[in-house]
CSV table of C-alpha atoms in Angstrom, one decimal:
chain,number,residue,atom,x,y,z
A,426,MET,CA,-0.2,0.1,0.0
A,427,SER,CA,1.5,3.3,-0.8
A,428,GLY,CA,1.4,6.4,1.3
A,429,ASP,CA,-1.0,8.2,-1.3
A,430,GLN,CA,-3.7,5.7,-0.8
A,431,PRO,CA,-4.1,4.9,2.9
A,432,PHE,CA,-7.5,3.5,2.5
A,433,ALA,CA,-6.7,1.0,-0.4
A,434,ARG,CA,-8.5,-2.3,-0.2
A,435,HIS,CA,-8.3,-5.6,-1.5
A,436,ALA,CA,-9.2,-5.5,-5.4
A,437,GLY,CA,-12.6,-6.7,-6.1
A,438,VAL,CA,-12.1,-8.2,-9.2
A,439,ILE,CA,-9.0,-10.2,-7.9
A,440,VAL,CA,-10.9,-11.5,-5.0
A,441,LEU,CA,-13.9,-12.6,-7.0
A,442,LEU,CA,-11.6,-14.4,-9.5
A,443,LEU,CA,-9.9,-16.1,-6.6
A,444,LEU,CA,-13.3,-16.9,-5.0
A,445,LEU,CA,-14.3,-18.5,-8.4
A,446,VAL,CA,-11.0,-20.3,-8.9
A,447,GLY,CA,-10.9,-21.5,-5.3
A,448,PHE,CA,-14.2,-22.7,-5.1
A,449,LEU,CA,-13.8,-24.9,-8.3
A,450,ALA,CA,-10.5,-26.2,-7.2
A,451,THR,CA,-12.0,-27.2,-3.9
A,452,VAL,CA,-14.6,-29.1,-5.5
A,453,TRP,CA,-12.5,-30.8,-8.1
A,454,LEU,CA,-10.0,-31.8,-5.5
A,455,ALA,CA,-12.8,-33.1,-3.1
A,456,VAL,CA,-14.2,-35.2,-6.0
A,457,TYR,CA,-10.8,-36.4,-6.9
A,458,GLY,CA,-9.7,-37.2,-3.4
A,459,ILE,CA,-13.1,-39.3,-2.9
A,460,ARG,CA,-12.8,-41.0,-6.1
A,461,MET,CA,-9.1,-42.1,-5.1
A,462,LEU,CA,-10.4,-43.0,-1.6
A,463,VAL,CA,-13.0,-45.3,-3.3
A,464,ARG,CA,-10.0,-46.8,-5.6
A,465,THR,CA,-8.0,-47.2,-2.2
A,466,ARG,CA,-10.4,-49.6,-0.8
A,467,ALA,CA,-10.8,-51.6,-4.0
A,468,LYS,CA,-6.9,-51.8,-4.5
A,469,ARG,CA,-5.7,-51.6,-0.8
A,470,SER,CA,-2.6,-49.5,-2.2
A,471,ARG,CA,-0.9,-47.2,0.0
A,472,VAL,CA,0.2,-44.9,-2.9
A,473,THR,CA,-3.7,-44.2,-3.9
A,474,ALA,CA,-4.4,-43.7,0.0
A,475,LEU,CA,-1.6,-41.0,0.3
A,476,VAL,CA,-2.7,-39.5,-3.0
A,477,SER,CA,-6.4,-39.3,-1.8
A,478,ALA,CA,-5.2,-37.9,1.6
A,479,SER,CA,-3.2,-35.4,-0.1
A,480,ALA,CA,-6.1,-34.4,-2.5
A,481,LEU,CA,-8.3,-34.0,0.5
A,482,ALA,CA,-5.9,-32.0,2.5
A,483,TRP,CA,-5.6,-29.7,-0.2
A,484,ALA,CA,-9.2,-29.4,-0.8
A,485,THR,CA,-9.7,-28.5,2.9
A,486,THR,CA,-6.7,-25.8,2.5
A,487,VAL,CA,-8.2,-24.1,-0.5
A,488,GLY,CA,-11.7,-24.3,1.0
A,489,LEU,CA,-10.5,-22.4,4.0
A,490,TYR,CA,-8.7,-19.8,2.1
A,491,VAL,CA,-12.0,-19.5,0.0
A,492,TRP,CA,-14.0,-19.3,3.5
A,493,GLY,CA,-11.6,-16.2,4.3
A,494,LEU,CA,-12.1,-14.4,1.1
A,495,LEU,CA,-15.7,-14.7,1.4
A,496,HIS,CA,-15.5,-12.4,4.7
A,497,LEU,CA,-13.7,-10.0,2.4
A,498,PHE,CA,-16.0,-10.3,-0.6
A,499,THR,CA,-19.2,-9.8,1.4
A,500,ALA,CA,-17.9,-6.8,3.4
A,501,ASP,CA,-18.7,-3.4,2.0
A,502,ASP,CA,-17.1,0.0,3.0
A,503,TYR,CA,-19.7,0.4,5.8
A,504,THR,CA,-18.9,-2.9,7.4
A,505,ALA,CA,-15.4,-2.4,7.3
A,506,ALA,CA,-15.5,1.3,8.6
A,507,ARG,CA,-17.7,-0.1,11.6
A,508,ALA,CA,-15.5,-2.8,12.3
A,509,CYS,CA,-12.5,-0.9,12.4
A,510,ASP,CA,-14.4,1.6,14.7
A,511,GLU,CA,-15.0,-1.1,17.0
A,512,ALA,CA,-11.8,-2.4,16.9
A,513,VAL,CA,-9.7,1.1,17.0
A,514,GLY,CA,-12.2,3.7,17.6
A,515,LYS,CA,-12.2,6.9,15.8
A,516,GLN,CA,-8.3,6.8,15.1
A,517,VAL,CA,-8.5,4.8,11.8
A,518,THR,CA,-5.8,6.3,9.6
A,519,GLY,CA,-5.9,3.6,6.9
A,520,TYR,CA,-6.4,0.0,6.0
A,521,ASP,CA,-3.6,-2.7,5.5
A,522,SER,CA,-4.7,-5.9,3.3
A,523,SER,CA,-2.8,-8.7,2.1
A,524,PHE,CA,-3.7,-12.1,0.2
A,525,ILE,CA,-1.1,-14.2,2.0
A,526,PRO,CA,-1.3,-14.3,5.0
A,527,LEU,CA,-5.2,-13.5,4.3
A,528,GLU,CA,-6.0,-10.5,6.3
A,529,PHE,CA,-7.6,-7.0,6.6
A,530,GLY,CA,-6.5,-4.6,9.2
A,531,CYS,CA,-7.4,-1.1,10.5
A,532,VAL,CA,-4.3,1.3,11.0
A,533,SER,CA,-4.7,3.4,14.0
A,534,SER,CA,-3.1,6.7,14.5
A,535,SER,CA,-0.3,5.2,16.6
A,536,GLY,CA,0.8,3.0,13.9
A,537,ARG,CA,-0.8,-0.3,15.2
A,538,THR,CA,-2.8,-2.8,12.8
A,539,VAL,CA,-5.5,-4.4,14.2
A,540,PRO,CA,-7.1,-7.3,12.0
A,541,VAL,CA,-10.7,-7.3,11.3
A,542,LEU,CA,-13.2,-9.0,9.1
A,543,ILE,CA,-11.2,-12.3,8.6
A,544,PRO,CA,-11.8,-14.6,11.5
A,545,SER,CA,-9.1,-15.0,13.7
A,546,TYR,CA,-8.9,-18.7,13.3
A,547,VAL,CA,-8.3,-18.9,9.4
A,548,ASN,CA,-4.5,-17.9,9.1
A,549,PRO,CA,-3.3,-20.5,11.8
A,550,VAL,CA,-5.5,-23.1,10.6
A,551,LEU,CA,-4.3,-22.5,6.9
A,552,ALA,CA,-0.8,-22.7,8.0
A,553,VAL,CA,-1.4,-26.2,9.7
A,554,LEU,CA,-3.6,-27.4,6.8
A,555,LEU,CA,-0.9,-26.2,4.2
A,556,VAL,CA,2.1,-28.2,6.0
A,557,CYS,CA,-0.1,-31.2,6.1
A,558,ALA,CA,-1.3,-30.9,2.6
A,559,VAL,CA,2.4,-30.4,1.3
A,560,THR,CA,3.7,-33.3,3.6
A,561,LEU,CA,1.2,-35.6,2.3
A,562,THR,CA,2.0,-34.7,-1.4
A,563,VAL,CA,5.7,-35.0,-0.9
A,564,PHE,CA,4.9,-38.5,0.7
A,565,ALA,CA,2.7,-39.7,-2.1
A,566,ILE,CA,5.2,-38.6,-4.9
A,567,VAL,CA,8.2,-40.4,-3.2
A,568,ARG,CA,6.0,-43.6,-2.5
A,569,SER,CA,4.8,-43.6,-6.1
A,570,LYS,CA,8.3,-43.2,-7.5
A,571,GLU,CA,9.4,-46.4,-5.1
A,572,LYS,CA,6.8,-48.4,-6.5
A,573,THR,CA,7.5,-47.5,-10.3
A,574,THR,CA,11.5,-48.3,-9.7
């Protein structure tokens, strides 16, 4: 955020595109993970079980990110201003926002940034889910390469 735009917010078009892509990715990953889970039961294969678990972990991760984005998308200027007034008081000098980590904060006259609009659990849970999804994906890739050689 530049100094000449103290009240810049997330770009609405970017949020909308991220919501659309995220929703479609969540659905696709969930369906793929469930299909692999059914195959795992038929084949009794550890590789397909790992692939299924990693797809479902990614679906959960992307879905939670979309959930946080929905909070941004549904908040208008009045909602953001009211949330900032409740969190900081009448001393709001600007907004601070980012996509990673997902946050929307109110900057007070003292320079302190107070996060609002996004539930406080979203970023910590996203971090844990991301670690799980990456770990499961790496295990699935390593295991599938071991099986082919």
